[in-house]
mmCIF file of C-alpha atoms in Angstrom:
data_model
loop_
_atom_site.group_PDB
_atom_site.id
_atom_site.type_symbol
_atom_site.label_atom_id
_atom_site.label_comp_id
_atom_site.label_asym_id
_atom_site.label_seq_id
_atom_site.Cartn_x
_atom_site.Cartn_y
_atom_site.Cartn_z
ATOM 1 C CA MET A 263 -14.241 -24.359 -17.452
ATOM 2 C CA ASP A 264 -13.490 -22.993 -13.526
ATOM 3 C CA LYS A 265 -10.157 -24.772 -14.092
ATOM 4 C CA GLN A 266 -9.325 -22.902 -17.075
ATOM 5 C CA LYS A 267 -10.497 -19.844 -15.314
ATOM 6 C CA SER A 268 -8.190 -20.418 -12.407
ATOM 7 C CA LYS A 269 -5.254 -21.004 -15.036
ATOM 8 C CA VAL A 270 -5.927 -17.767 -16.813
ATOM 9 C CA ASP A 271 -6.272 -15.978 -13.569
ATOM 10 C CA ALA A 272 -2.801 -17.663 -11.927
ATOM 11 C CA LEU A 273 -1.232 -17.021 -15.620
ATOM 12 C CA ASN A 274 -2.592 -13.344 -15.292
ATOM 13 C CA HIS A 275 -1.062 -13.004 -11.774
ATOM 14 C CA GLU A 276 2.411 -13.968 -12.816
ATOM 15 C CA LEU A 277 2.399 -11.740 -15.888
ATOM 16 C CA ASP A 278 1.298 -8.865 -13.537
ATOM 17 C CA LEU A 279 4.218 -9.802 -11.245
ATOM 18 C CA ASP A 280 6.910 -9.930 -13.887
ATOM 19 C CA GLN A 281 5.784 -6.477 -15.050
ATOM 20 C CA ARG A 282 5.921 -5.085 -11.869
ATOM 21 C CA GLU A 283 9.398 -6.321 -11.591
ATOM 22 C CA LEU A 284 10.551 -4.761 -14.821
ATOM 23 C CA ARG A 285 8.770 -1.566 -13.529
ATOM 24 C CA LEU A 286 11.023 -1.737 -10.344
ATOM 25 C CA ARG A 287 14.210 -2.497 -12.318
ATOM 26 C CA ALA A 288 13.459 0.602 -14.436
ATOM 27 C CA ALA A 289 12.779 2.857 -11.443
ATOM 28 C CA ALA A 290 16.079 1.398 -10.024
ATOM 29 C CA LEU A 291 17.831 2.386 -13.207
ATOM 30 C CA PHE A 292 16.658 5.990 -12.747
ATOM 31 C CA ALA A 293 17.365 6.071 -9.292
ATOM 32 C CA ASP A 294 20.779 5.191 -9.599
ATOM 33 C CA PRO A 295 22.030 5.129 -13.457
ATOM 34 C CA ALA A 296 25.675 4.090 -12.401
ATOM 35 C CA SER A 297 24.160 0.689 -11.166
ATOM 36 C CA ARG A 298 23.787 -0.356 -14.713
ATOM 37 C CA LEU A 299 27.285 0.610 -15.505
ATOM 38 C CA ARG A 300 28.870 -1.277 -12.774
ATOM 39 C CA ASN A 301 27.967 -4.465 -14.185
ATOM 40 C CA PRO A 302 26.458 -3.585 -17.675
ATOM 41 C CA THR A 303 26.652 -7.531 -18.692
ATOM 42 C CA GLN A 304 24.994 -8.786 -15.736
ATOM 43 C CA TRP A 305 22.285 -5.884 -15.879
ATOM 44 C CA ASP A 306 21.528 -6.735 -19.809
ATOM 45 C CA ASN A 307 21.267 -10.677 -19.287
ATOM 46 C CA ASP A 308 18.942 -10.072 -16.282
ATOM 47 C CA ASP A 309 16.922 -7.575 -18.080
ATOM 48 C CA ALA A 310 16.782 -9.633 -21.263
ATOM 49 C CA LYS A 311 15.664 -12.960 -19.292
ATOM 50 C CA LEU A 312 12.837 -10.908 -17.402
ATOM 51 C CA ARG A 313 11.680 -9.705 -20.656
ATOM 52 C CA THR A 314 11.531 -13.019 -22.366
ATOM 53 C CA ASP A 315 9.771 -14.805 -19.538
ATOM 54 C CA SER A 316 7.288 -11.782 -19.748
ATOM 55 C CA GLU A 317 6.568 -12.428 -23.422
ATOM 56 C CA GLU A 318 6.432 -16.035 -22.801
ATOM 57 C CA LYS A 319 3.891 -15.537 -19.933
ATOM 58 C CA GLN A 320 1.941 -13.341 -22.119
ATOM 59 C CA LYS A 321 1.781 -15.883 -24.818
ATOM 60 C CA ALA A 322 0.608 -18.559 -22.468
ATOM 61 C CA LEU A 323 -1.892 -16.209 -21.132
ATOM 62 C CA ASP A 324 -3.286 -15.653 -24.298
ATOM 63 C CA ALA A 325 -3.462 -19.243 -25.424
ATOM 64 C CA ALA A 326 -5.251 -19.781 -22.231
ATOM 65 C CA LYS A 327 -7.612 -16.956 -22.851
ATOM 66 C CA GLN A 328 -8.356 -18.374 -26.396
ATOM 67 C CA GLU A 329 -8.778 -21.936 -24.827
ATOM 68 C CA LEU A 330 -11.469 -20.433 -22.293
ATOM 69 C CA ASP A 331 -13.331 -18.930 -25.166
ATOM 70 C CA GLN A 332 -13.605 -22.139 -27.102
ATOM 71 C CA ILE A 333 -14.711 -23.983 -23.966
ATOM 72 C CA GLN A 334 -17.363 -21.059 -23.434
ATOM 73 C CA GLU A 335 -18.339 -21.251 -26.895
ATOM 74 C CA GLN A 336 -18.617 -25.202 -26.814
ATOM 75 C CA ALA A 337 -20.718 -24.834 -23.736
ATOM 76 C CA HIS A 338 -22.880 -22.248 -25.276
ATOM 77 C CA LYS A 339 -23.403 -24.159 -28.420
ATOM 78 C CA ALA A 340 -24.239 -27.353 -26.307
ATOM 79 C CA GLY A 341 -27.055 -25.064 -24.444
ATOM 80 C CA VAL A 342 -25.223 -25.154 -21.021
ATOM 81 C CA ASP A 343 -25.647 -22.124 -19.065
ATOM 82 C CA GLU A 344 -22.325 -20.723 -18.179
ATOM 83 C CA LYS A 345 -23.211 -19.796 -14.646
ATOM 84 C CA ALA A 346 -25.277 -22.821 -13.989
ATOM 85 C CA ALA A 347 -22.261 -25.023 -15.009
ATOM 86 C CA SER A 348 -20.102 -22.818 -13.055
ATOM 87 C CA ASP A 349 -22.380 -23.265 -9.901
ATOM 88 C CA LYS A 350 -22.755 -27.049 -10.479
ATOM 89 C CA ASP A 351 -18.902 -27.388 -10.598
ATOM 90 C CA SER A 352 -18.564 -25.328 -7.559
ATOM 91 C CA ALA A 353 -21.160 -27.366 -5.495
ATOM 92 C CA LYS A 354 -19.487 -30.594 -6.641
ATOM 93 C CA ASP A 355 -16.041 -29.135 -5.666
ATOM 94 C CA LYS A 356 -17.844 -28.302 -1.992
ATOM 95 C CA ASP A 357 -19.134 -31.787 -1.907
ATOM 96 C CA GLN A 358 -15.964 -33.544 -2.233
ATOM 97 C CA ASP A 359 -14.388 -31.224 0.298
ATOM 98 C CA LYS A 360 -16.708 -32.208 2.608
ATOM 99 C CA ASP A 361 -16.098 -35.777 2.089
ATOM 100 C CA LYS A 362 -12.359 -35.142 2.649
ATOM 101 C CA GLY A 363 -13.331 -33.531 5.772
ATOM 102 C CA LYS A 364 -15.312 -36.628 6.938
ATOM 103 C CA ASP A 365 -12.585 -38.937 6.060
ATOM 104 C CA LYS A 366 -9.998 -37.166 8.148
ATOM 105 C CA GLN A 367 -12.236 -37.686 11.283
#
């Protein structure tokens, strides 16, 4: 469950960065409208690529959120408390980190 939450967070962050890039391009266009006229083909290609990347990441994010919801629903049906499962997983990860630290010494 924690891995899926991390995946959702990462996808959300990537999508947010893409949307910021699109807003920056729009601001640049309004600040200097001639920039698009200087090289319209490149501008359109870049814009289309950014938009398709953003749409793909949105679809991946939606799929990851749906998968997370399914995992949470299965955990709920199995009677596993989400917080307890999350705490147990994080405690397990901390133990593994401690073991790695001992190996280095």
